[in-house]
Coordinates of C-alpha atoms and ligand atoms in Angstrom, one line a residue:
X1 CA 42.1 -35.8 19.9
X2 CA 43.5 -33.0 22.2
X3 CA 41.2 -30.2 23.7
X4 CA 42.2 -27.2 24.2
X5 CA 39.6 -25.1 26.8
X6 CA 40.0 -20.9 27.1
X7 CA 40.0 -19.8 30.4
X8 CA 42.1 -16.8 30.5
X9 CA 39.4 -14.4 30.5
X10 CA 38.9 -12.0 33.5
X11 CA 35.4 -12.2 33.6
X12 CA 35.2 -8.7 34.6
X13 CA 31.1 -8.5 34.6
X14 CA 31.1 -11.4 37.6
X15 CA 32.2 -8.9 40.4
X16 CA 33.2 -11.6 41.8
X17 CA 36.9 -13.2 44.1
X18 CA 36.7 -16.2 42.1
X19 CA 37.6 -16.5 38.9
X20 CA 34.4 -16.8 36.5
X21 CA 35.4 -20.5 35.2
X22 CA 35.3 -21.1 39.1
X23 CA 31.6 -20.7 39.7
X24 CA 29.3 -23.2 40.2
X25 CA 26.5 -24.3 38.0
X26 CA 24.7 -27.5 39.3
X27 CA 27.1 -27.9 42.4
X28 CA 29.9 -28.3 39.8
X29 CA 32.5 -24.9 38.9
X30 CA 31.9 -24.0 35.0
X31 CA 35.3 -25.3 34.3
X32 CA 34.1 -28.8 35.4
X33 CA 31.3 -29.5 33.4
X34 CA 33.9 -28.7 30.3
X35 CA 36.2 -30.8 32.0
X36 CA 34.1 -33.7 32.2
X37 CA 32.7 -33.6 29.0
X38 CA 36.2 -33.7 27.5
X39 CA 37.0 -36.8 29.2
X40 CA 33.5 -38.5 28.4
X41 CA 35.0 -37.7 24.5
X42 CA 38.2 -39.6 25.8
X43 CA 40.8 -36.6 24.9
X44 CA 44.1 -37.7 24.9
X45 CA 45.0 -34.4 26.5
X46 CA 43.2 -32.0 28.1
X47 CA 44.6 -28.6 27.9
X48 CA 43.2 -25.5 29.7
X49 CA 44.6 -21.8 28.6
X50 CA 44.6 -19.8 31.9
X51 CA 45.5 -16.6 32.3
X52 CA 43.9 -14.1 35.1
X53 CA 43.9 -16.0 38.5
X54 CA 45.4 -18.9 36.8
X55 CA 46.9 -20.2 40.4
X56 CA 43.2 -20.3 41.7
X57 CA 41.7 -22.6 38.9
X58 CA 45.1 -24.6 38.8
X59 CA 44.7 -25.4 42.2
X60 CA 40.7 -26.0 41.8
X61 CA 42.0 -28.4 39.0
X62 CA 44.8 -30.0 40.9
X63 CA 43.7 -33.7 40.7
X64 CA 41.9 -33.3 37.3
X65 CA 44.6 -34.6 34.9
X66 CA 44.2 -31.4 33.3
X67 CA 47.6 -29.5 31.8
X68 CA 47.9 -25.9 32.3
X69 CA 49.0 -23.4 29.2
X70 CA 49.5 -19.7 30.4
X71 CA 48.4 -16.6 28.3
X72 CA 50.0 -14.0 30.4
X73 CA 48.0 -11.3 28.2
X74 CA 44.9 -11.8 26.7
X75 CA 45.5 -10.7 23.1
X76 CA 42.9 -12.8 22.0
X77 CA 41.1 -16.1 21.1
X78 CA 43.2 -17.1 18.2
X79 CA 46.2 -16.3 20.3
X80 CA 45.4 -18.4 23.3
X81 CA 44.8 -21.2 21.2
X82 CA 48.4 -20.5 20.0
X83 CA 49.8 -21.2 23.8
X84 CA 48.3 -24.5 23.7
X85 CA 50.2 -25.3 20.6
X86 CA 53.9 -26.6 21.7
X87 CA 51.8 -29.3 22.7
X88 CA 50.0 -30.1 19.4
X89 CA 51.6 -32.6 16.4
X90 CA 50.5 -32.5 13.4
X91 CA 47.8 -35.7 13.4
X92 CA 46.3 -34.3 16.3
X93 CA 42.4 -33.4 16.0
X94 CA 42.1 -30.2 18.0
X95 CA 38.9 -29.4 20.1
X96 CA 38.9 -25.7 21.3
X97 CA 35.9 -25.4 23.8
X98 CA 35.3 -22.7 26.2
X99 CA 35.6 -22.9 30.2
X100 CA 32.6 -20.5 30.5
X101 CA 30.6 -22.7 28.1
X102 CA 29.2 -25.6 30.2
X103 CA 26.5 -27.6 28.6
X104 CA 27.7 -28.8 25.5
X105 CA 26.6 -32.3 24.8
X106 CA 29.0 -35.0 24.2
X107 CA 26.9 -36.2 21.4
X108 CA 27.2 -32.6 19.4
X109 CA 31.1 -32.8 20.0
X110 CA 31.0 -35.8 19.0
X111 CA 29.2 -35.1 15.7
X112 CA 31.6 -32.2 15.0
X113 CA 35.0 -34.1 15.4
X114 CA 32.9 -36.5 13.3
X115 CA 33.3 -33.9 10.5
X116 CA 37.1 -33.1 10.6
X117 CA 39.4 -35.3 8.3
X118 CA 42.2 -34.3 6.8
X119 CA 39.9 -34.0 3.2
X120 CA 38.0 -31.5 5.8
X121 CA 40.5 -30.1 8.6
X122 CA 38.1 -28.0 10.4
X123 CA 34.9 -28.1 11.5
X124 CA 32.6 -25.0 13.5
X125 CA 29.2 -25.6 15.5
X126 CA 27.4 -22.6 15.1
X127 CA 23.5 -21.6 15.6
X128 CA 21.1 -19.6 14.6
X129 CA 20.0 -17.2 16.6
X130 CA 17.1 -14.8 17.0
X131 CA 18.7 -12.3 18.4
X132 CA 22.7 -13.0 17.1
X133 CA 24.1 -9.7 18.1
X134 CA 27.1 -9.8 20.2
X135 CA 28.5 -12.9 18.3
X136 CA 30.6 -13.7 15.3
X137 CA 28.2 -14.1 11.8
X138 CA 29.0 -17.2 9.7
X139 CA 29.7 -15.8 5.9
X140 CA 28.4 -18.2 3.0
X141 CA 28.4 -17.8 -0.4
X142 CA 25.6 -18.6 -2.5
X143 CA 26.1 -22.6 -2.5
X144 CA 26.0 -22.4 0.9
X145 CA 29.8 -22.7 1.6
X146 CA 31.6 -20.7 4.5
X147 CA 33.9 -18.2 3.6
X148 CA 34.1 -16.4 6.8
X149 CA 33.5 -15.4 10.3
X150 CA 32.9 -11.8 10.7
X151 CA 32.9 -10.5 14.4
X152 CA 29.7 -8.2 15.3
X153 CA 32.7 -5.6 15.9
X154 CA 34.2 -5.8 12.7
X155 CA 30.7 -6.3 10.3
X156 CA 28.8 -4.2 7.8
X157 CA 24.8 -3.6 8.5
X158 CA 24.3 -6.5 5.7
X159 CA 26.3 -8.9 7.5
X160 CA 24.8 -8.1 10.9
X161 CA 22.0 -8.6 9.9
X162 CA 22.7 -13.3 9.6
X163 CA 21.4 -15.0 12.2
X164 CA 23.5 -17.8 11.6
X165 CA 26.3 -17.5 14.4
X166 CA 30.0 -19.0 15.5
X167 CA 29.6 -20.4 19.0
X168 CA 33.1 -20.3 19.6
X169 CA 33.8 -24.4 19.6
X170 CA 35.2 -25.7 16.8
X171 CA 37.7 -28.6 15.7
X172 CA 40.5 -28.8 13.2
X173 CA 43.1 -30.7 12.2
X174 CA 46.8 -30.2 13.9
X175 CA 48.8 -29.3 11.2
X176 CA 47.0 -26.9 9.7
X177 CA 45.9 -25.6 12.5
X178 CA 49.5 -24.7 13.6
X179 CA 49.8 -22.6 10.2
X180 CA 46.9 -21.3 10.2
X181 CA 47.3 -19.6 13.9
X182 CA 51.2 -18.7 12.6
X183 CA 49.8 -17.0 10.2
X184 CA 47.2 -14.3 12.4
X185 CA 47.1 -10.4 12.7
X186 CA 45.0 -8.1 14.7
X187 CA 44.3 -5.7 12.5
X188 CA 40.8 -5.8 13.2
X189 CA 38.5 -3.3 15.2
X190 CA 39.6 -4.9 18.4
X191 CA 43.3 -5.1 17.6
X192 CA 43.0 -9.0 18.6
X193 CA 44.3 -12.3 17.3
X194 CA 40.8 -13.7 16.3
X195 CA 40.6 -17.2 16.2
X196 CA 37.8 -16.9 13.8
X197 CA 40.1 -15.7 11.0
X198 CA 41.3 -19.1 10.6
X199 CA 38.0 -19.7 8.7
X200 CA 38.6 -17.7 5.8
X201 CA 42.3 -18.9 5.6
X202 CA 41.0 -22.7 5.4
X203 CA 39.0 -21.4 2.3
X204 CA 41.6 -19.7 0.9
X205 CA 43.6 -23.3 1.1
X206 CA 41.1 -24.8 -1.0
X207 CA 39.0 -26.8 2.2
X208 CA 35.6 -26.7 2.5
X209 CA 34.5 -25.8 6.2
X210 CA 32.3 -28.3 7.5
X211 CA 29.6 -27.1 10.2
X212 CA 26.9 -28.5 12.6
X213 CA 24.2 -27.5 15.2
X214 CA 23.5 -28.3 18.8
X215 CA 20.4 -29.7 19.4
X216 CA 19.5 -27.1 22.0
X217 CA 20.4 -23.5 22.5
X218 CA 21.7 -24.4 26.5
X219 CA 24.3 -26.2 25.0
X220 CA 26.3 -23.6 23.5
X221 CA 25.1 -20.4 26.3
X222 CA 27.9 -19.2 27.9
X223 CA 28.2 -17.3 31.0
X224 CA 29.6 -13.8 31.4
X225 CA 27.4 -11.9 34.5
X226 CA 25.5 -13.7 37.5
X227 CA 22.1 -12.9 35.8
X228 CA 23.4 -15.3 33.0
X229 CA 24.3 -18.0 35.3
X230 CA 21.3 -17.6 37.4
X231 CA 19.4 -18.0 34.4
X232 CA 21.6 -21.3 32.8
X233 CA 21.4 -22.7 36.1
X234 CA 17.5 -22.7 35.9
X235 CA 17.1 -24.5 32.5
X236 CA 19.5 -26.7 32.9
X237 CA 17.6 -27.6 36.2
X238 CA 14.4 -27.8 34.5
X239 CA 16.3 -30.1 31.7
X240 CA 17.4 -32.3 34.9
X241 CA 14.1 -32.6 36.7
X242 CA 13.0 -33.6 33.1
X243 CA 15.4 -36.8 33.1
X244 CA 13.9 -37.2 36.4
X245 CA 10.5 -37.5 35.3
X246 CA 11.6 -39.7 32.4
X247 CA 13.0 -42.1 34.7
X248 CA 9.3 -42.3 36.5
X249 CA 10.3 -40.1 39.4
X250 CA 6.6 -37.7 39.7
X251 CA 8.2 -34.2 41.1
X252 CA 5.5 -32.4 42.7
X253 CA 7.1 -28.6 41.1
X254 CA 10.3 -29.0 38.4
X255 CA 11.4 -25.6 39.0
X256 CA 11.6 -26.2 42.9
X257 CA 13.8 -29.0 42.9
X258 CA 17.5 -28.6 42.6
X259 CA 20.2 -31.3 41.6
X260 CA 23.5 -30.6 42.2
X261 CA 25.0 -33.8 41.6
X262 CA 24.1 -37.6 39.6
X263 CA 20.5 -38.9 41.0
X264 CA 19.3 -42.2 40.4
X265 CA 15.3 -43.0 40.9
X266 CA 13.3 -46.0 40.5
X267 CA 9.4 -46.5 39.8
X268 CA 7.2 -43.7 41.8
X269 CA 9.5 -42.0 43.3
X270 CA 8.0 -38.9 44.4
X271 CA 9.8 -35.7 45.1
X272 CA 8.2 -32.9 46.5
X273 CA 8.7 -28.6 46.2
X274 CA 12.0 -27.7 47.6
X275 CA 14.3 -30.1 47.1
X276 CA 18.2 -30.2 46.7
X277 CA 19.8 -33.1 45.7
X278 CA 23.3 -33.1 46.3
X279 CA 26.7 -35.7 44.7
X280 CA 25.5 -39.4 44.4
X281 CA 22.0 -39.9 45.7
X282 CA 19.8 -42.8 44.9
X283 CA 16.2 -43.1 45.5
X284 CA 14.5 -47.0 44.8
X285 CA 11.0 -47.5 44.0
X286 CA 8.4 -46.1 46.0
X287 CA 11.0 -43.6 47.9
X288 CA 8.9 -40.6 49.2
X289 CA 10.6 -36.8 49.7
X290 CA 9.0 -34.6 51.8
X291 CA 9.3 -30.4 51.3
X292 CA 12.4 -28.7 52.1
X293 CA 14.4 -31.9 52.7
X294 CA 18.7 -31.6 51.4
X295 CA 19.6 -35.4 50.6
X296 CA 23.6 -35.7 50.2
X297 CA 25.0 -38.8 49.1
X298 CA 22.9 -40.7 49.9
X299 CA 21.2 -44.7 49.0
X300 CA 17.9 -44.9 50.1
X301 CA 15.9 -48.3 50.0
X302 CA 12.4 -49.2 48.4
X303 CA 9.8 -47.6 50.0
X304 CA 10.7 -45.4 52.4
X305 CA 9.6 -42.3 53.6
X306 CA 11.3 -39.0 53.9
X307 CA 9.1 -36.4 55.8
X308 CA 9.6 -32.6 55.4
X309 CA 12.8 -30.6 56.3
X310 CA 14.8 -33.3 57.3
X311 CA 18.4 -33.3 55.8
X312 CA 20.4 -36.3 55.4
X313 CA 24.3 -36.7 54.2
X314 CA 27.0 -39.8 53.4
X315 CA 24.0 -41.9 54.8
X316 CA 22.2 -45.5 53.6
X317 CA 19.0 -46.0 54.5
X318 CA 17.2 -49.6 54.1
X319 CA 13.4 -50.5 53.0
X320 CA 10.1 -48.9 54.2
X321 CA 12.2 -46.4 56.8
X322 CA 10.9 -43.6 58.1
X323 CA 11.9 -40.2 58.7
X324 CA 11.2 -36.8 60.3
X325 CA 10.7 -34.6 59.7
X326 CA 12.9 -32.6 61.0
X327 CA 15.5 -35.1 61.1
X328 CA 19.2 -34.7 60.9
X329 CA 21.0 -37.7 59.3
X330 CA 25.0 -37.1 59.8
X331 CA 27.9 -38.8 57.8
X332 CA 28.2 -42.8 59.0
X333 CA 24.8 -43.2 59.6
X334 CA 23.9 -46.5 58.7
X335 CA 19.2 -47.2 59.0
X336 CA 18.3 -50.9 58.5
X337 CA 14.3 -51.7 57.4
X338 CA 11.7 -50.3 59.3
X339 CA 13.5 -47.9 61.4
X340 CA 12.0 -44.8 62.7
X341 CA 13.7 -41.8 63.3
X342 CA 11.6 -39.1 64.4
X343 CA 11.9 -35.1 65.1
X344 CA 14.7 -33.4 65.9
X345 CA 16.7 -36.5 66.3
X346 CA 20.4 -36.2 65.2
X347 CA 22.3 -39.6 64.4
X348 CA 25.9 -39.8 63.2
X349 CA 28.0 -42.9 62.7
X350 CA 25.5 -44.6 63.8
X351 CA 24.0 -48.0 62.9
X352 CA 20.8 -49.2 63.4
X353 CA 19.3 -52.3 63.4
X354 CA 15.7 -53.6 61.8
X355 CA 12.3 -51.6 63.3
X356 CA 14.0 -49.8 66.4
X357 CA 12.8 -47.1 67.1
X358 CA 14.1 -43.2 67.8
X359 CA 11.3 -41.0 67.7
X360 CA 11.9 -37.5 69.7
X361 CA 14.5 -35.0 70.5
X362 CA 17.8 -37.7 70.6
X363 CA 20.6 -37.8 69.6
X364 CA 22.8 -41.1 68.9
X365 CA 26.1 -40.7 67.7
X366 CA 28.7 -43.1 67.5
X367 CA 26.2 -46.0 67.8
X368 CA 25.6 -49.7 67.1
X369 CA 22.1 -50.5 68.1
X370 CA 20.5 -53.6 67.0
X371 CA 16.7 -54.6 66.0
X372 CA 13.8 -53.7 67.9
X373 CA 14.7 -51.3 70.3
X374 CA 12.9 -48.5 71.1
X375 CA 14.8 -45.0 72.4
X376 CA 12.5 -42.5 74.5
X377 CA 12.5 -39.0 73.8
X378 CA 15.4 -36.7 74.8
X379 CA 18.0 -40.1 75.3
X380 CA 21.6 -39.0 74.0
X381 CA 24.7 -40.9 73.6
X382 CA 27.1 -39.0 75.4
X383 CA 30.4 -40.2 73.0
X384 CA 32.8 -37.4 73.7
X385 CA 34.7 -37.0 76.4
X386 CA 36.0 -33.5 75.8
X387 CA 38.9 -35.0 74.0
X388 CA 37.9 -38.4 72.3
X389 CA 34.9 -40.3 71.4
X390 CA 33.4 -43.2 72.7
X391 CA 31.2 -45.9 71.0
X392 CA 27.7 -46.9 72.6
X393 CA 26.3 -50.9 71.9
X394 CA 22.8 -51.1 72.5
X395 CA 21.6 -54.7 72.0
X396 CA 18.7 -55.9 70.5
X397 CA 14.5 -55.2 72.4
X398 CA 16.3 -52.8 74.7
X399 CA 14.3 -49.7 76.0
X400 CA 15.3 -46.7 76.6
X401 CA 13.3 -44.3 79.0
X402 CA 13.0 -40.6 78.1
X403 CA 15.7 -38.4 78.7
X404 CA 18.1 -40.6 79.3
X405 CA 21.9 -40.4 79.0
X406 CA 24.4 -43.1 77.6
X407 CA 28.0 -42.3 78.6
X408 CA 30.1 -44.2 76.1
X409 CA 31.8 -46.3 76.0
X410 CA 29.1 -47.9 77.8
X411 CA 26.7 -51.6 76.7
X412 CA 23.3 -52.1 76.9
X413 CA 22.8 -55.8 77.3
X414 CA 19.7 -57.5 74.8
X415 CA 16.2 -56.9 76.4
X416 CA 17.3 -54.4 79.0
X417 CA 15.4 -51.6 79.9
X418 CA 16.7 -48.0 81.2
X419 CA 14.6 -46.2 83.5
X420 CA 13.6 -42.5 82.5
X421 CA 15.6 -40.1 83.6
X422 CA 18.8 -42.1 84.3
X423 CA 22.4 -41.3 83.3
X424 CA 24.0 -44.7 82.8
X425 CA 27.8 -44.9 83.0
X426 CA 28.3 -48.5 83.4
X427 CA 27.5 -51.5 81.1
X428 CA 23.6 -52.4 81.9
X429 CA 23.0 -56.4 81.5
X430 CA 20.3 -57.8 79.6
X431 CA 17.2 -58.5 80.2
X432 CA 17.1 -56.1 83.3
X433 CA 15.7 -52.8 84.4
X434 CA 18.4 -50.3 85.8
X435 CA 18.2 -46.4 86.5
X436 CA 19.9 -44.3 88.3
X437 CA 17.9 -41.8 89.8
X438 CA 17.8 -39.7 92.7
X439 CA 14.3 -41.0 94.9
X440 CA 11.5 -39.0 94.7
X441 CA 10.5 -37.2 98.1
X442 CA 7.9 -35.0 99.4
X443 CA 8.2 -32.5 102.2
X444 CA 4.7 -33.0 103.8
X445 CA 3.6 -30.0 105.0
X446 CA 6.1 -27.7 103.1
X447 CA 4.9 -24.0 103.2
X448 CA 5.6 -21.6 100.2
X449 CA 7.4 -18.7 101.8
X450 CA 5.3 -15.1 101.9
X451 CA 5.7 -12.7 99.8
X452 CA 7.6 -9.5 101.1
Ligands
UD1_501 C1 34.1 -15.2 20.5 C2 34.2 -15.4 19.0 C3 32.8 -15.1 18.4 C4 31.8 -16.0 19.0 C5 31.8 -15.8 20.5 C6 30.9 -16.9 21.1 C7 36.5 -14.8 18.4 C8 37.4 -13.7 17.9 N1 35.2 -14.5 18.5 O1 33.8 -13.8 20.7 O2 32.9 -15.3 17.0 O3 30.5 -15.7 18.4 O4 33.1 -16.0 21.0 O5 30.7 -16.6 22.5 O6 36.9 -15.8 18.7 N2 39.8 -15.9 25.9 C9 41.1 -16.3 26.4 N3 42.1 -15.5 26.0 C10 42.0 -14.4 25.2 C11 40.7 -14.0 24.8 C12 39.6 -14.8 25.2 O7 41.3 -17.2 27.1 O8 43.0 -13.7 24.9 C13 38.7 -16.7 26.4 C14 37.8 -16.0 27.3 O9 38.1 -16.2 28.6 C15 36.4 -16.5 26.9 C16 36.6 -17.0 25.5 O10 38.0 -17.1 25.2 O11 36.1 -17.6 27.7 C17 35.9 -16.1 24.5 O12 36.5 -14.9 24.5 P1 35.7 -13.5 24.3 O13 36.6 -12.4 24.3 O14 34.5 -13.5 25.2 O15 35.2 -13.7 22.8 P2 33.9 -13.0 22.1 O16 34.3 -11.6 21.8 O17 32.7 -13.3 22.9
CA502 CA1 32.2 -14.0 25.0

């Protein structure tokens, strides 16, 4: 089974730089979701008809195993499936899907190439529609067998007036697919190569044309102007946050929450209004998200808490944490149980041992702290230099003083304790207080100058 995926178009109606198969739905371009659904059917060969742009999307594409076939001019469906066909033999089951198409589900693909034999060598998915105008009308005769595909451009008011559509996807056998296509005019009200003629010819040849339905509407909505993707990208939110829900995640508001990637709950997980989701993230049981809070790649243990507005990426997180709000958790950050991390603290690389403590205005990059420490508010690791960075050790019971400065590559020893205020450039031993502070003095008697 080869697909074959139009993306020549110039989606004109975008008014957009980026090609239209380039824009994103979920966090993913348009062209992606088709992508990945072809491979979840395990196509032998994925080929993508590009035409306008066709150096952006190639190079969107680059590591995608996905072959290119240019259609310098778009002359039509029918004829971009042609460019695709140097690369199709004759046993081949064809797929044609649509790079503007995203949603389809692998399970009605999988039902449609279910239907193609070579008894039956092609196969359509069409709908029915309430409103079908704009699309191509399925023909049947009065047994109920297609005859046709008439495009809205090309019908009579009878024939407008089926509901019964042509989505565009269909699947047919290699051979006579390549006859069929060889076979095409554009003598039609377009002056196109329709793809959709190839219907009637399979009748002529004696086949019946088998046909299937989706089992929802998103799967076969494509996307032509922003309004359209706007609107696909909010159902196909609300179907997410449903699959959430399934899973036992409670989410306070399913159309404020966004998932732009694959999530992962447990039991009681509870998601609150204004979340995004973003790549891998996985939430176990009893995980709590505050409002407003962007989680990105991220593995979050049992039981912690995530207050409001805090944003956390390419971190783990271990059991019954807690944090923010107002946190920021950079890339490398690396929370065993129990730790706190409070407001406006920023970690990155930065590893944390069990039940230490960071609670106010820090921020610890390029860390290893151990278990039980506590870090006053306003300390910072100083780790760069201007031109590298340097790596802080904190031991284990160590406290830190408020507004205190680390300058790495410096060590804390086990049990020591920094005195407010200090900026500590050499390794402080364990078990001991040091600071470095200027004394404290008071001019006694000190007059306030007069005002002149
Ligand atoms: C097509 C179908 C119509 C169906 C509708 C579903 C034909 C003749 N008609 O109509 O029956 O109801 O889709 O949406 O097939 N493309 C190319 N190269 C071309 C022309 C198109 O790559 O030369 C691509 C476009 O980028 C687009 C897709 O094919 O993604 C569909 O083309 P479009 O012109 O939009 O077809 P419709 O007129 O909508
Ligand atoms: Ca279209």
């Amino acid at each position: 089974m080869k697909v074959v995926i139009l993306a020549a178009g110039k989606g004109t109606r975008m008014r957009s730089s980026l090609p239209k198969v380039l824009q994103p739905l979920a966090g993913k371009t348009l062209l992606q979701h088709v992508v990945d659904t072809a491979k979840e059917l395990n196509a032998e060969q994925i080929l993508t008809v590009v035409g306008h742009q066709s150096h952006l999307i190639e190079e969107a594409m680059i590591d995608q195993g996905v072959d290119f076939v240019a259609q310098t001019e778009q002359l039509g469906t029918g004829h971009a499936v042609q460019q695709a066909i140097p690369e199709i033999t004759d046993n081949d089951t064809v797929l044609v899907l649509y790079g503007d198409v995203p949603l389809t589900a692998k399970s009605t693909l999988d039902d449609l190439l279910n239907l193609v034999s070579d008894e039956h060598p092609l196969g359509l998915l069409t709908i029915n529609l309430d409103n079908p105008s704009g699309y191509g009308r399925i023909i049947r005769d009065q047994h109920l067998a297609v005859q046709a595909i008439v495009e809205q451009k090309d019908a009579n008011p009878e024939q407008l007036k089926i509901t019964e559509v042509n989505t565009g996807i269909l699947a047919a056998k290699g051979a006579k697919l390549k006859g069929w296509l060889s076979r095409l005019e554009s003598n039609n009200a377009q002056g196109e190569f329709y793809l959709t003629d190839i219907i009637a010819m399979c009748v002529a040849d004696g086949f019946a044309v088998q046909t299937t339905q989706p089992q929802a509407e998103i799967e076969v909505l494509g996307v032509n102007d922003k309004c359209q993707l706007q609107s696909l990208e909010r159902d196909y939110q609300m179907q997410l946050a449903n699959e959430l829900m399934v899973q036992g995640a409670t989410v306070i508001d399913a159309s404020r929450l966004d998932i732009r990637g694959s999530v992962e709950v447990g039991q009681d997980v509870e998601i609150d209004v204004n979340v995004i989701l973003e790549g891998a993230v996985k939430l176990a049981d009893g995980v709590k998200v505050g409002a407003n809070c962007i989680l990105k790649n991220v593995i979050i243990a049992t039981g912690t808490q995530i207050h409001p507005f805090s944003h956390l990426e390419d971190c783990v997180v271990g059991q019954n944490a807690n944090i923010g709000p107002y946190a920021r958790l950079r890339p490398g950050t690396e929370l065993a149980d129990s730790v706190r991390i409070g407001n406006f603290v920023e970690t990155k690389k930065a590893k944390i041992g069990i039940g230490s403590k960071v609670n106010h205005l820090s921020y610890i990059g390029d860390t290893l702290m151990g278990e039980g420490c506590n870090i006053g508010a306003g300390s910072i690791t100083c780790n760069y230099d201007g031109v590298n960075k340097h790596q802080t050790v904190i031991g284990n019971k160590v406290f830190v003083g408020s507004d205190s400065q680390l300058v790495a590559p410096v060590e804390i020893g086990d049990g020591a304790t920094i005195g407010a205020g200090s900026t500590i450039t050499k390794d402080s031993p364990a078990g001991e207080l040091t600071l470095s502070r200027s004394k404290q003095v008071t001019m006694k008697g000190w007059q306030k100058p007069d005002k002149k």
